[in-house]
Coordinates of C-alpha atoms and ligand atoms in Angstrom, one line a residue:
M1 CA 88.9 5.0 28.1
K2 CA 91.4 1.8 27.8
Y3 CA 88.8 -0.9 29.0
M4 CA 85.6 0.6 27.7
T5 CA 85.3 -1.8 24.7
A6 CA 81.8 -2.5 24.7
E7 CA 78.9 -0.9 22.9
P8 CA 78.5 2.6 23.7
F9 CA 74.8 1.8 25.1
R10 CA 72.9 -0.4 27.0
I11 CA 69.5 -2.2 26.3
K12 CA 66.4 -0.8 27.7
M13 CA 63.5 -2.4 25.5
V14 CA 64.1 -6.1 23.6
E15 CA 62.5 -7.2 20.8
P16 CA 61.9 -10.8 20.6
I17 CA 63.0 -12.7 17.2
K18 CA 62.0 -16.3 16.2
K19 CA 64.0 -19.4 16.1
S20 CA 62.6 -22.1 13.6
T21 CA 63.5 -25.4 12.1
K22 CA 65.4 -26.1 8.8
A23 CA 62.3 -27.9 7.2
E24 CA 60.1 -24.5 8.1
R25 CA 62.8 -22.6 6.4
Q26 CA 62.8 -25.1 3.3
Q27 CA 59.5 -24.6 2.8
W28 CA 59.3 -20.6 3.6
L29 CA 62.1 -20.5 0.9
K30 CA 59.8 -22.2 -1.5
E31 CA 57.0 -20.1 -0.8
A32 CA 59.0 -17.0 -1.7
Q33 CA 60.4 -18.5 -5.1
Y34 CA 63.9 -18.6 -3.4
N35 CA 63.8 -14.6 -3.2
A36 CA 65.2 -13.6 0.3
F37 CA 63.0 -10.2 -0.2
R38 CA 59.8 -12.2 -0.6
L39 CA 60.1 -14.0 2.9
K40 CA 58.1 -13.1 5.7
A41 CA 60.4 -11.1 8.5
D42 CA 58.9 -12.7 11.3
D43 CA 60.3 -15.9 9.8
V44 CA 64.1 -14.3 9.8
Y45 CA 66.1 -15.1 12.9
V46 CA 69.0 -12.5 12.2
D47 CA 68.0 -10.0 9.2
C48 CA 70.9 -8.7 7.5
I49 CA 69.0 -8.2 4.6
T50 CA 69.6 -4.1 4.6
D51 CA 70.6 -1.5 7.1
S52 CA 68.1 0.5 5.8
G53 CA 65.3 1.9 8.2
T54 CA 66.3 -0.7 10.6
S55 CA 68.2 1.0 13.3
A56 CA 67.6 1.2 16.8
M57 CA 66.5 4.4 18.2
S58 CA 67.8 6.1 21.3
T59 CA 66.1 7.1 24.2
H60 CA 66.7 11.0 23.1
Q61 CA 65.3 10.2 19.8
W62 CA 62.1 8.8 21.1
S63 CA 61.6 11.5 23.6
A64 CA 62.0 13.9 21.0
M65 CA 59.2 12.3 18.7
M66 CA 56.9 13.1 21.7
L67 CA 57.4 16.9 20.7
G68 CA 56.6 16.5 17.3
D69 CA 54.7 19.5 15.7
E70 CA 52.4 18.0 13.1
S71 CA 51.3 21.6 11.8
Y72 CA 50.8 21.0 8.0
A73 CA 52.8 24.5 7.5
G74 CA 55.6 25.7 9.0
C75 CA 56.2 23.2 11.8
R76 CA 58.3 23.6 14.7
S77 CA 60.0 19.9 13.8
F78 CA 61.0 21.2 10.5
Y79 CA 63.1 23.8 11.7
E80 CA 64.8 21.5 14.3
L81 CA 65.6 19.4 11.2
E82 CA 66.5 22.0 8.8
K83 CA 69.0 23.3 12.2
S84 CA 70.5 19.6 12.4
V85 CA 70.9 19.3 8.7
R86 CA 72.7 22.9 7.8
D87 CA 75.5 22.0 11.0
I88 CA 76.4 18.8 9.4
F89 CA 75.8 19.5 5.9
G90 CA 76.8 23.2 6.0
M91 CA 74.5 23.5 2.9
P92 CA 71.7 26.3 3.5
M93 CA 68.4 24.8 2.0
V94 CA 66.4 21.6 3.1
Q95 CA 63.8 19.9 1.5
P96 CA 62.6 16.8 3.5
T97 CA 61.3 13.7 1.6
H98 CA 59.7 10.5 2.6
Q99 CA 62.7 8.4 1.9
G100 CA 65.7 8.9 -0.2
R101 CA 64.4 7.3 -3.2
A102 CA 62.2 10.5 -3.3
A103 CA 65.1 12.5 -2.9
D104 CA 66.5 10.6 -6.2
Y105 CA 63.2 11.2 -8.1
I106 CA 63.6 15.3 -7.3
M107 CA 67.2 14.9 -8.3
A108 CA 66.8 13.1 -11.3
Q109 CA 64.2 15.3 -12.5
I110 CA 66.4 18.0 -12.0
Y111 CA 69.4 16.9 -13.4
C112 CA 68.9 13.9 -15.8
K113 CA 68.6 14.8 -19.1
P114 CA 67.6 12.1 -21.9
K115 CA 70.2 10.6 -23.8
K116 CA 72.9 12.0 -21.5
Y117 CA 75.1 10.2 -19.4
A118 CA 75.1 10.3 -15.3
I119 CA 78.6 9.4 -14.2
G120 CA 79.1 8.1 -10.5
N121 CA 81.6 5.9 -8.8
M122 CA 78.7 2.9 -8.3
H123 CA 75.1 4.5 -8.9
F124 CA 72.6 3.3 -6.3
D125 CA 69.7 1.0 -7.9
T126 CA 67.0 3.4 -6.8
F127 CA 68.9 6.2 -8.8
R128 CA 69.6 3.6 -11.6
G129 CA 65.7 3.0 -11.7
N130 CA 65.1 6.7 -12.0
A131 CA 67.6 7.3 -14.4
E132 CA 66.3 4.3 -16.5
V133 CA 62.6 6.1 -16.3
M134 CA 64.2 9.3 -17.8
G135 CA 66.2 7.8 -20.6
T136 CA 69.7 8.8 -18.8
Y137 CA 72.3 6.6 -19.3
P138 CA 74.0 5.7 -15.9
V139 CA 77.7 5.0 -15.8
D140 CA 80.0 3.8 -13.1
L141 CA 83.6 5.1 -13.1
V142 CA 84.7 3.7 -9.7
I143 CA 88.5 3.1 -9.5
D144 CA 89.6 -0.6 -10.8
E145 CA 90.4 -1.6 -7.3
G146 CA 87.1 -0.8 -6.5
L147 CA 86.0 -3.6 -8.6
D148 CA 88.7 -6.3 -7.5
S149 CA 87.3 -7.8 -4.6
A150 CA 90.7 -9.7 -3.8
S151 CA 92.8 -6.8 -3.9
P152 CA 93.0 -5.5 0.0
S153 CA 95.6 -2.7 -0.6
H154 CA 93.4 0.2 -1.2
P155 CA 91.8 2.3 1.7
F156 CA 89.5 4.4 -0.4
K157 CA 87.7 1.6 -2.6
G158 CA 84.4 4.1 -3.5
N159 CA 86.8 6.8 -5.5
L160 CA 85.8 7.9 -8.7
D161 CA 88.5 7.1 -11.6
I162 CA 89.3 10.8 -12.8
N163 CA 91.0 9.2 -16.0
K164 CA 87.8 7.2 -16.8
M165 CA 85.8 10.6 -16.1
Q166 CA 88.2 12.3 -18.5
S167 CA 87.9 9.4 -21.2
L168 CA 84.5 9.9 -21.2
V169 CA 84.1 13.5 -21.9
D170 CA 87.0 13.5 -24.4
E171 CA 84.7 10.7 -26.3
K172 CA 81.2 12.1 -25.6
G173 CA 81.7 15.6 -25.0
A174 CA 81.3 17.7 -21.4
D175 CA 77.9 18.6 -22.6
Q176 CA 76.9 14.8 -22.9
I177 CA 77.2 14.7 -19.5
C178 CA 74.3 15.7 -17.2
V179 CA 75.7 15.0 -13.5
I180 CA 78.1 13.5 -11.4
I181 CA 77.0 11.8 -8.6
I182 CA 79.2 10.5 -5.7
T183 CA 77.7 8.0 -3.6
V184 CA 79.4 7.9 0.0
T185 CA 80.1 5.2 1.0
C186 CA 79.8 3.4 -2.2
N187 CA 77.2 0.8 -1.3
N188 CA 77.5 -1.4 -4.6
N189 CA 81.5 -2.4 -4.1
G190 CA 81.3 -3.1 0.1
G191 CA 80.5 0.2 1.7
Q192 CA 83.7 1.4 0.7
P193 CA 84.6 4.9 1.4
V194 CA 85.4 8.0 -0.8
S195 CA 88.2 10.0 0.2
M196 CA 88.2 13.9 0.5
Q197 CA 91.0 14.0 -1.9
N198 CA 88.8 12.2 -4.3
I199 CA 86.0 14.3 -3.4
R200 CA 87.9 17.4 -3.9
E201 CA 89.3 16.3 -7.4
V202 CA 86.3 15.2 -8.9
S203 CA 84.7 18.6 -7.8
E204 CA 87.5 20.6 -9.9
F205 CA 87.0 18.3 -12.7
A206 CA 83.1 19.1 -12.5
K207 CA 83.8 23.0 -12.0
K208 CA 86.2 22.7 -15.3
Y209 CA 83.8 21.1 -17.5
N210 CA 80.6 23.2 -15.8
I211 CA 78.9 19.7 -14.6
P212 CA 76.9 19.6 -11.6
L213 CA 78.3 17.8 -8.9
V214 CA 75.8 15.7 -6.8
M215 CA 76.4 13.6 -3.4
D216 CA 74.4 10.9 -2.7
S217 CA 75.1 10.7 1.1
A218 CA 73.3 7.7 2.9
R219 CA 76.1 7.1 5.0
L220 CA 77.9 10.5 5.4
A221 CA 78.8 9.7 8.9
E222 CA 80.5 6.4 8.1
N223 CA 82.4 7.9 5.1
A224 CA 83.8 10.6 7.2
Y225 CA 84.8 8.1 10.1
F226 CA 86.8 6.5 7.5
I227 CA 88.3 9.8 6.4
K228 CA 89.4 10.5 9.7
T229 CA 91.2 7.4 10.6
R230 CA 92.8 6.6 6.9
E231 CA 93.4 9.7 5.4
E232 CA 96.4 12.2 6.2
G233 CA 95.4 15.5 7.6
Y234 CA 92.1 14.4 9.2
A235 CA 93.1 12.7 12.7
D236 CA 92.4 15.9 14.7
K237 CA 89.3 17.1 12.8
S238 CA 85.8 16.3 14.2
I239 CA 83.1 14.1 12.1
K240 CA 81.0 17.4 11.8
E241 CA 83.8 19.4 10.3
I242 CA 84.7 16.5 7.8
T243 CA 81.2 16.4 6.6
R244 CA 80.9 19.8 5.9
E245 CA 84.2 19.9 4.1
M246 CA 82.7 16.8 2.3
F247 CA 79.5 18.8 0.9
S248 CA 81.4 21.9 0.4
Y249 CA 82.6 20.5 -2.6
C250 CA 79.1 19.8 -4.5
E251 CA 75.9 21.6 -5.4
T252 CA 73.5 19.4 -4.1
A253 CA 73.1 16.5 -1.7
T254 CA 70.3 13.7 -1.4
M255 CA 70.1 11.4 1.5
S256 CA 68.1 8.3 2.3
S257 CA 67.9 9.0 6.3
K258 CA 67.2 5.3 6.9
K259 CA 71.1 4.7 7.2
D260 CA 73.1 7.4 9.0
G261 CA 70.1 9.3 10.3
L262 CA 69.4 6.5 12.8
V263 CA 65.7 6.5 11.6
N264 CA 63.4 3.9 10.3
I265 CA 62.2 6.6 7.6
G266 CA 62.5 9.4 5.7
G267 CA 64.7 11.4 3.1
L268 CA 66.5 14.6 2.4
F269 CA 67.3 16.7 -0.4
V270 CA 69.6 19.7 0.4
T271 CA 71.3 22.4 -1.9
R272 CA 72.7 25.4 -2.1
N273 CA 71.5 26.5 -5.6
K274 CA 68.5 28.7 -4.9
D275 CA 67.0 27.8 -8.4
V276 CA 67.4 24.0 -7.8
F277 CA 65.8 24.3 -4.3
V278 CA 62.8 26.6 -6.2
Q279 CA 62.3 23.2 -8.4
A280 CA 62.8 20.6 -5.6
N281 CA 60.1 22.5 -3.4
Q282 CA 57.7 22.2 -6.6
L283 CA 58.4 18.7 -7.3
A284 CA 58.0 17.9 -3.5
I285 CA 54.6 19.8 -3.2
V286 CA 53.4 17.6 -6.0
H287 CA 54.7 13.9 -5.0
E288 CA 55.8 14.4 -1.5
G289 CA 53.8 17.0 0.6
F290 CA 54.3 20.6 1.5
I291 CA 58.0 22.1 1.5
T292 CA 58.1 21.9 5.4
Y293 CA 57.2 18.3 5.7
G294 CA 57.6 16.6 2.3
G295 CA 56.2 13.4 3.1
M296 CA 57.6 13.0 7.0
S297 CA 55.4 13.5 10.3
G298 CA 56.8 16.0 12.5
R299 CA 57.7 13.4 15.4
D300 CA 59.5 11.4 12.3
M301 CA 61.7 14.7 11.7
E302 CA 62.3 15.4 15.6
A303 CA 63.9 11.7 15.6
L304 CA 65.8 12.4 12.4
A305 CA 67.0 15.9 13.7
V306 CA 68.6 13.7 16.9
G307 CA 69.7 10.9 15.1
L308 CA 71.9 13.0 12.7
Q309 CA 73.9 14.3 15.5
E310 CA 73.9 10.8 17.3
A311 CA 75.4 9.4 13.9
C312 CA 78.2 11.6 14.0
D313 CA 79.2 11.1 17.5
E314 CA 82.8 9.6 17.4
Q315 CA 82.0 6.8 20.0
Y316 CA 79.0 5.5 18.2
L317 CA 81.0 5.5 15.1
E318 CA 83.9 3.7 16.8
Y319 CA 81.5 0.9 17.9
R320 CA 79.7 0.8 14.4
I321 CA 82.6 0.5 12.4
K322 CA 84.4 -1.8 14.6
Q323 CA 81.3 -4.0 15.0
V324 CA 81.4 -4.5 11.1
K325 CA 85.0 -5.3 11.0
Y326 CA 84.4 -7.9 13.9
L327 CA 82.2 -9.7 11.5
G328 CA 84.4 -9.4 8.6
D329 CA 87.4 -10.6 10.1
K330 CA 86.1 -13.8 11.7
L331 CA 84.8 -14.6 8.1
K332 CA 88.1 -14.1 7.0
A333 CA 89.7 -16.0 9.6
A334 CA 87.3 -19.1 8.6
G335 CA 89.0 -18.7 5.1
I336 CA 85.6 -17.1 3.7
P337 CA 86.4 -14.6 0.5
I338 CA 85.3 -11.1 1.4
I339 CA 85.7 -8.3 -0.2
E340 CA 88.2 -6.4 2.0
P341 CA 88.9 -4.1 3.4
T342 CA 85.7 -4.4 5.3
G343 CA 83.4 -1.5 4.4
G344 CA 81.2 0.7 6.9
H345 CA 77.7 -1.1 7.2
G346 CA 78.5 -4.4 6.1
V347 CA 80.5 -7.2 5.0
Y348 CA 80.4 -8.5 1.2
V349 CA 81.3 -12.1 0.4
D350 CA 82.4 -12.9 -3.0
G351 CA 79.9 -15.0 -4.5
R352 CA 82.1 -16.4 -7.4
R353 CA 85.2 -17.6 -5.2
F354 CA 82.7 -19.0 -2.7
F355 CA 81.1 -21.0 -5.2
P356 CA 83.5 -21.2 -8.5
Q357 CA 81.5 -24.2 -9.6
I358 CA 78.8 -22.1 -10.2
P359 CA 79.2 -19.7 -13.2
Q360 CA 77.7 -16.1 -12.9
H361 CA 74.6 -16.7 -15.1
E362 CA 73.5 -19.3 -12.5
F363 CA 73.8 -17.0 -9.5
P364 CA 76.3 -18.0 -7.2
S365 CA 75.4 -15.3 -4.7
Q366 CA 72.0 -15.8 -4.7
R367 CA 72.6 -19.5 -4.3
L368 CA 74.4 -18.2 -1.2
V369 CA 71.9 -16.1 0.0
V370 CA 69.3 -19.1 0.0
A371 CA 72.0 -21.4 1.9
L372 CA 72.3 -19.1 4.4
Y373 CA 68.8 -18.7 5.2
E374 CA 68.2 -22.3 5.0
E375 CA 71.0 -23.4 7.5
S376 CA 70.7 -20.5 10.0
G377 CA 67.4 -18.1 9.4
V378 CA 69.9 -15.3 8.6
R379 CA 68.8 -13.3 6.0
A380 CA 71.3 -11.6 3.4
V381 CA 70.8 -10.1 0.1
E382 CA 72.4 -11.0 -3.7
L383 CA 74.2 -7.6 -5.1
G384 CA 75.6 -9.4 -8.4
A385 CA 74.3 -10.8 -11.2
C386 CA 70.2 -10.8 -10.6
A387 CA 70.6 -7.2 -8.9
F388 CA 73.2 -5.8 -11.3
G389 CA 72.7 -7.6 -14.3
S390 CA 71.8 -5.5 -17.5
K391 CA 71.2 -6.1 -21.1
D392 CA 73.0 -4.6 -24.0
E393 CA 70.8 -2.7 -27.0
E394 CA 70.4 -6.4 -28.5
G395 CA 69.1 -7.8 -25.2
N396 CA 72.4 -10.2 -24.8
P397 CA 72.9 -9.9 -21.0
I398 CA 75.6 -8.2 -19.7
W399 CA 76.9 -9.6 -16.2
P400 CA 78.3 -7.2 -13.3
E401 CA 82.2 -7.3 -12.5
L402 CA 81.3 -7.9 -8.5
E403 CA 79.5 -10.6 -7.9
T404 CA 78.5 -10.8 -3.8
M405 CA 76.3 -11.5 -0.9
R406 CA 76.0 -8.1 1.4
I407 CA 75.5 -9.2 4.9
C408 CA 74.4 -5.5 6.5
V409 CA 74.5 -5.0 9.9
S410 CA 71.6 -3.0 11.2
R411 CA 72.8 0.1 13.4
R412 CA 72.6 -0.5 17.2
V413 CA 70.5 -3.6 17.0
Y414 CA 72.5 -6.8 17.1
T415 CA 75.1 -8.2 19.3
N416 CA 78.3 -10.0 18.4
N417 CA 76.8 -13.0 19.3
H418 CA 74.4 -12.5 16.5
L419 CA 77.2 -12.0 14.2
D420 CA 78.8 -15.2 15.6
V421 CA 75.3 -17.5 14.2
I422 CA 76.4 -15.9 10.7
V423 CA 80.2 -16.8 11.0
N424 CA 79.3 -20.4 12.3
A425 CA 76.4 -21.1 9.6
L426 CA 78.5 -19.7 6.5
S427 CA 81.8 -21.7 7.8
D428 CA 79.8 -24.7 7.7
I429 CA 78.2 -23.8 4.0
Y430 CA 82.0 -23.1 2.9
K431 CA 82.9 -26.7 4.0
N432 CA 80.1 -28.2 1.9
R433 CA 80.7 -25.8 -0.7
D434 CA 81.1 -28.3 -3.4
S435 CA 77.9 -29.8 -3.0
Y436 CA 75.9 -26.5 -4.1
K437 CA 74.1 -26.1 -7.8
G438 CA 73.3 -23.0 -9.2
M439 CA 69.7 -21.0 -9.7
K440 CA 67.6 -19.8 -12.6
I441 CA 65.2 -16.9 -12.5
V442 CA 61.7 -18.2 -13.5
H443 CA 60.1 -14.7 -13.4
E444 CA 61.1 -11.1 -13.3
G445 CA 59.7 -7.2 -13.3
P446 CA 59.3 -4.9 -16.2
I447 CA 62.3 -2.4 -15.1
L448 CA 65.6 -4.4 -15.3
A449 CA 67.2 -2.5 -12.6
L450 CA 64.7 -3.5 -10.0
R451 CA 64.4 -7.2 -10.5
H452 CA 66.3 -8.3 -7.7
F453 CA 63.2 -7.4 -5.3
T454 CA 60.5 -9.1 -7.2
A455 CA 62.1 -12.0 -8.9
G456 CA 61.1 -15.6 -8.4
F457 CA 64.0 -18.6 -8.8
E458 CA 64.3 -22.1 -9.0
L459 CA 67.0 -24.5 -7.7
L460 CA 68.8 -26.0 -10.4
K461 CA 69.3 -29.8 -9.6
Ligands
LIG1 C1 68.7 3.6 0.7 C2 69.5 4.5 -0.2 C3 68.9 5.4 -1.3 C4 67.3 4.8 -1.2 O1 67.0 5.5 -0.4 P1 65.2 4.9 0.3 O2 65.3 5.7 1.7 O3 65.5 3.5 0.8 O4 64.4 5.2 -0.7 C5 69.4 5.8 -2.2 N1 71.0 5.9 -2.5 C6 71.8 5.3 -1.5 C7 73.1 5.4 -1.2 C8 71.0 4.6 -0.7 O5 72.0 3.5 0.2

């Protein structure tokens, strides 16, 4: 396959996107209070705010949708989905949910306890929101390399730090830890993978102290691909052999199918614990829908059953990971500071190194999001002072260690020409970087962990 370096698909249907002028974008930014989440998608040229629910489906998925069985109970589409999930997760019990955060909610209801600690490499924000509501303390114990955007050396920057977990157990007592959650890949620090060895060691630790282990597995296939290509002993294993081994170490897994499910909506709660499954079924019936659909339509379950299989296809994964790396390599070549190595689903630009003159409390990465949209109509997202800022018990702000702008690459959606738009625009902004000033928040919602979705900003003059 020496010459076959292009996409492993061709395009059958196209979706027009709109070009706009800088003056129009400045007006739209003002109306959105400089929050990219509040822009209209129609006013965006290349949308990199998320990789969630933005995938392009295949001909096989679209045709599977026509087979959707919309029966309330026991529909055939559920059994198709269950079969596909069992094949990839190697776990027996499957509860669909309407999306990942619903699975997070069920998981938090079952595993989170008030005033206890939930350990994670880096918890995803919707789980943080759920934990906050439950009165559980989420703690991020990723390895130090995972918090150092400039250190390129580590191949698995999503790994949990066993020594930090041990210190927390020694300090608080094992009975104060209600759950350990491994997020694969680790979104918050760059879509960085977790190694099989680390998953194994965390699982041994969890067993030793009798703490349940959960996997937040939205990007399970991308993580498996990194294990295959970076970890010794896995080069000859298939992606599914790797995913099954990953899940063999945990009791329960949640998944947002909007990522590696290659569909636009849906989630999964998967477990090997019968008691947990019974509780999950009850919570699903109250909040999601009957146990064989959990908030998904039959046709959506059909598309997901197929999408999960396609995401585990090695030719697809090779294309996927290499496309993201293409963007990372080009930005790096332009001198732009990014988290290295490039992760699975996007490129993360270091806002502090990009705009050293803007202090963290003036939101350098958010300023970069605004600049990128203003110049090019490309929409990225801040993962920094706004999204991850927190407060101590006295209400003093705590600023996160990582301060980034995440440029997500949707699956099978954009060509490398679209990615070049980003490279060209960011390069020009970088040349002019001294002329930018910071921002301040003028409005925020009541749940701190979720403020980036609705906050309003002003530009400092
Ligand atoms: C997207 C995501 C979620 C939440 O899923 P939704 O489908 O957006 O509700 C939870 N955890 C991780 C790791 C995710 O990437």
